[in-house]
GROMACS .gro file of C-alpha atoms in nm:
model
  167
    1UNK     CA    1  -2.814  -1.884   4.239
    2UNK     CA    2  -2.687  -1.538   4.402
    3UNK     CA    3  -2.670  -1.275   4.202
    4UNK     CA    4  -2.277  -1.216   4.254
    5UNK     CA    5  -2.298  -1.615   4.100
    6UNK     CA    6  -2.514  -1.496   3.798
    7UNK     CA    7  -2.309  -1.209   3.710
    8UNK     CA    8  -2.033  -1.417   3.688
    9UNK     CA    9  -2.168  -1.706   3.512
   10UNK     CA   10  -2.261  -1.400   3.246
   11UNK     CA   11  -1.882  -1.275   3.267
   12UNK     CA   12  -1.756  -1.668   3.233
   13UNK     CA   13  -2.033  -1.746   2.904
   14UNK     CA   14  -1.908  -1.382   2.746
   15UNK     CA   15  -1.525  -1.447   2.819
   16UNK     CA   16  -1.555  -1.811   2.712
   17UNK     CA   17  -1.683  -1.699   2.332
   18UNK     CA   18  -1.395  -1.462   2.289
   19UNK     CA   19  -1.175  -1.764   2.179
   20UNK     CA   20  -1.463  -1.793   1.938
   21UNK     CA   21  -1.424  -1.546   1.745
   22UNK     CA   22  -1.086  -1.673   1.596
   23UNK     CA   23  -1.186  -1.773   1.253
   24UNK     CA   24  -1.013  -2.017   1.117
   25UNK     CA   25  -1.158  -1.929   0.742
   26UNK     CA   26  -0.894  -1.611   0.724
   27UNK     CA   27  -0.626  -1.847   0.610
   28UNK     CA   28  -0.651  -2.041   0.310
   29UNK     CA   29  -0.577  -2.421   0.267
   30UNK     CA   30  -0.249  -2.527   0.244
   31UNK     CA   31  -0.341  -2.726  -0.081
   32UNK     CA   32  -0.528  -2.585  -0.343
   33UNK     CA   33  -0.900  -2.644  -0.325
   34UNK     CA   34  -1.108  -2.823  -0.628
   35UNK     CA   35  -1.374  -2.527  -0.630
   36UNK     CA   36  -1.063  -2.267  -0.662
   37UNK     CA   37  -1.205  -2.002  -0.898
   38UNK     CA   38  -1.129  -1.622  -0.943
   39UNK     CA   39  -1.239  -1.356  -1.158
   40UNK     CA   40  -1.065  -1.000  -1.141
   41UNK     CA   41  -1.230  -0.716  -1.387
   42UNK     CA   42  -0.949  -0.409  -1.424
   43UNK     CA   43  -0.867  -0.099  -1.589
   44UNK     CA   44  -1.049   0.196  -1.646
   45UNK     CA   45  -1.403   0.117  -1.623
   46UNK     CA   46  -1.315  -0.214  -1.491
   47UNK     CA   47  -1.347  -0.367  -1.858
   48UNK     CA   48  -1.066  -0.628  -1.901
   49UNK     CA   49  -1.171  -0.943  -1.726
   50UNK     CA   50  -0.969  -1.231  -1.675
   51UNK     CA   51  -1.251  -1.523  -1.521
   52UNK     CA   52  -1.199  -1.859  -1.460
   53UNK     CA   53  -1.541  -1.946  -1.343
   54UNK     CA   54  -1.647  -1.912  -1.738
   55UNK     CA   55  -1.274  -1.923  -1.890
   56UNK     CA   56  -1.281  -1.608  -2.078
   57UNK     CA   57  -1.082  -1.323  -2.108
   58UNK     CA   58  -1.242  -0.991  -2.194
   59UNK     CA   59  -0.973  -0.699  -2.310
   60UNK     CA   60  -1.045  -0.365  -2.315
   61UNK     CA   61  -1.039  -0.213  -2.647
   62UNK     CA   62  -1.077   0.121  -2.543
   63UNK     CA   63  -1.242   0.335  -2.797
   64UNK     CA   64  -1.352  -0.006  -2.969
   65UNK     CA   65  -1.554  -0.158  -2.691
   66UNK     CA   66  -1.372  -0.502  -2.600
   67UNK     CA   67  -1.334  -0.832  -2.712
   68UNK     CA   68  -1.402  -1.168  -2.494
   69UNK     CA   69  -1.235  -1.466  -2.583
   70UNK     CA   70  -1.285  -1.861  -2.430
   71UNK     CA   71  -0.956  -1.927  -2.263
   72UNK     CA   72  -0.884  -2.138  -1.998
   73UNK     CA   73  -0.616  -2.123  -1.731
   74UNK     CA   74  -0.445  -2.435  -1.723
   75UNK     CA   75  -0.485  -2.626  -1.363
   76UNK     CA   76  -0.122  -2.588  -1.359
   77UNK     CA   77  -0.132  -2.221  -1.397
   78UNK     CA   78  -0.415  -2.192  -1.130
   79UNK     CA   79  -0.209  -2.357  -0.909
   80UNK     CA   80   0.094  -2.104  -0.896
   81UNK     CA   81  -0.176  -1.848  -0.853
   82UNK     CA   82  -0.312  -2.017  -0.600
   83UNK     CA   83   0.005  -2.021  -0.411
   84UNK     CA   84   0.071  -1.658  -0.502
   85UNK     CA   85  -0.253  -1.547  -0.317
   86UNK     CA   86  -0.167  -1.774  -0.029
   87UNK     CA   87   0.164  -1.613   0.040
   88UNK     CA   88  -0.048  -1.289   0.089
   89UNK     CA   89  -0.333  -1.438   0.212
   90UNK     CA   90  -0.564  -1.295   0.006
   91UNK     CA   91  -0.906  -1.407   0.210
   92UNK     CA   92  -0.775  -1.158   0.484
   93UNK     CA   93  -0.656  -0.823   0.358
   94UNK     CA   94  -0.790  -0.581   0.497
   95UNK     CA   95  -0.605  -0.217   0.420
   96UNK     CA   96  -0.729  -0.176   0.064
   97UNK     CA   97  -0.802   0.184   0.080
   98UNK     CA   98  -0.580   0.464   0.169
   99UNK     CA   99  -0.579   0.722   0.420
  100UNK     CA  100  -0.568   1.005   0.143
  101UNK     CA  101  -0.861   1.301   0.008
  102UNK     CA  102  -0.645   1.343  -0.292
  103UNK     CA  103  -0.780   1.196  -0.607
  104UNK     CA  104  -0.714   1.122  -0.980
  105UNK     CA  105  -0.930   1.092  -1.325
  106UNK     CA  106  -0.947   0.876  -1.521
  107UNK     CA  107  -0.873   0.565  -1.293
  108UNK     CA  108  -0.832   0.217  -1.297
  109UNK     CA  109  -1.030  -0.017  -1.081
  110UNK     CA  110  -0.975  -0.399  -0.997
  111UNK     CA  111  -1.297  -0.635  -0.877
  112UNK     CA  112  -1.217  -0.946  -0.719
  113UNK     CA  113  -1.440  -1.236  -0.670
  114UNK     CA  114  -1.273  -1.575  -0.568
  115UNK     CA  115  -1.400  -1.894  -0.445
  116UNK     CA  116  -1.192  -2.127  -0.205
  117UNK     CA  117  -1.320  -2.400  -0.047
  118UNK     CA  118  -1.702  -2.313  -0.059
  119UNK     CA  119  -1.650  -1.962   0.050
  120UNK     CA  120  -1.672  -1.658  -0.181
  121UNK     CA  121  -1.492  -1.311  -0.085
  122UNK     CA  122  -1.506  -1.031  -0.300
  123UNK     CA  123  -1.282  -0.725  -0.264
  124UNK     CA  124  -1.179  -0.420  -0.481
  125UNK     CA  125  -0.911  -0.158  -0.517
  126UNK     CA  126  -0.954   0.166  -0.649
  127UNK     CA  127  -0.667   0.389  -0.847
  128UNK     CA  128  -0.908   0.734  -0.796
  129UNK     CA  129  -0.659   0.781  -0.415
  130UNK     CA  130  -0.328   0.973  -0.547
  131UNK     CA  131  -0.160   0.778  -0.276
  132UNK     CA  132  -0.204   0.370  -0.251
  133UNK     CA  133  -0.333   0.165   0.051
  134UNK     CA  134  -0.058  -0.091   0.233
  135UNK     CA  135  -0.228  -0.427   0.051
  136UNK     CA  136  -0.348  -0.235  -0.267
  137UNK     CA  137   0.032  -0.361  -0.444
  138UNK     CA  138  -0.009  -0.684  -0.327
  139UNK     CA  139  -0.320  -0.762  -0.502
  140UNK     CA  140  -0.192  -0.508  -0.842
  141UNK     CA  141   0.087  -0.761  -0.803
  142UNK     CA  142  -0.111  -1.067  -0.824
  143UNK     CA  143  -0.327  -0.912  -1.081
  144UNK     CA  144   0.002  -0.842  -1.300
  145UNK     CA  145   0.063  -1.228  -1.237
  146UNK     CA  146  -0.178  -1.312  -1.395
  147UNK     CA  147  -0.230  -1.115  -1.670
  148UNK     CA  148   0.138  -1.182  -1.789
  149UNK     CA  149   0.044  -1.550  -1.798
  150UNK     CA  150  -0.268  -1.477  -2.028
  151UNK     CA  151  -0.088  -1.251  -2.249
  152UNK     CA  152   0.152  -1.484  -2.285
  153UNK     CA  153  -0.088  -1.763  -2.479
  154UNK     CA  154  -0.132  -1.703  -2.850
  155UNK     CA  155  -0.498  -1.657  -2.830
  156UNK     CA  156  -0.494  -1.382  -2.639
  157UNK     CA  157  -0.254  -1.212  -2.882
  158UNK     CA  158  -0.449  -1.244  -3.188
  159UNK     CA  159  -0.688  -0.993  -3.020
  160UNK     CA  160  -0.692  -0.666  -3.197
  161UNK     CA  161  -0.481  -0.375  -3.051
  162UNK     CA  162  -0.665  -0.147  -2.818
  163UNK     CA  163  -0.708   0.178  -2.989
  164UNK     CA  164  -0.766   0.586  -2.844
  165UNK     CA  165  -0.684   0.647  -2.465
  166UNK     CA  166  -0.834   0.734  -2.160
  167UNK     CA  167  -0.827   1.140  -2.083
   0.00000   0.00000   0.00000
């Protein structure tokens, strides 16, 4: 082989794994996978905790400590969830923290771990920016979801009250 043949068999081999690089795992599955399973901890401290990979639900008592509670989602209920992070396409956000040097105290924090179809991601948002990144709502929304649907069953309401504040 010449070496004006070589160089271009490199080119051809390099150019050729661009199309590669496209992966398909930044969209989730149209249907809900089996192994769908989230956890998101929140709030100052990061001390709530709603988890479906154990079922429990851990609520920040504030001067108190917190209380954790077995309480499953319902498949049902995972499922509009699951739909909810599909329309945002959770697996693939990317602008989670903002452009900003201007920070706050106390703040709250949200941890994500979720499992979908054998893969695990993990992403977090942080409250400490004054100003919020362009996906940071997307995911508080979510979040919100989801909470609303826990505080909504009547185990989660028999908790106590939290109690004190954060300064």
């Amino acid at each position: 082989m010449k070496p004006g043949q070589i160089l271009l068999f490199i080119f051809a081999f390099f150019l050729s794994g661009c199309g590669l690089n496209n992966n398909t795992n930044d969209v989730m599955p149209e249907e809900m996978p089996s192994d769908f399973d989230f956890s998101v901890k929140f709030g100052v401290g990061k001390r709530n905790e709603i988890d479906t990979f154990e079922g429990k639900i851990t609520k920040d008592l504030v001067d108190d400590g917190t209380a954790t509670i077995i309480l499953p989602i319902t498949i049902e209920e995972k499922a509009k969830i699951y739909e909810k992070m599909k329309t945002i396409n959770i697996i693939s956000m990317k602008d989670l923290v903002p452009k900003t040097e201007c920070m706050t105290k106390p703040y709250s924090e949200d941890e994500w771990k979720i499992t979908i179809d054998g893969e695990t991601i993990t992403t977090s948002i942080s409250g400490a920016y004054c100003e919020k990144a362009i996906d940071e709502n997307k995911l508080i929304d979510i979040r919100n979801y989801i909470r609303n649907i826990v505080q909504s069953k009547g185990e989660y309401k028999k908790l106590p009250e939290a109690t004190g504040g954060y300064e």
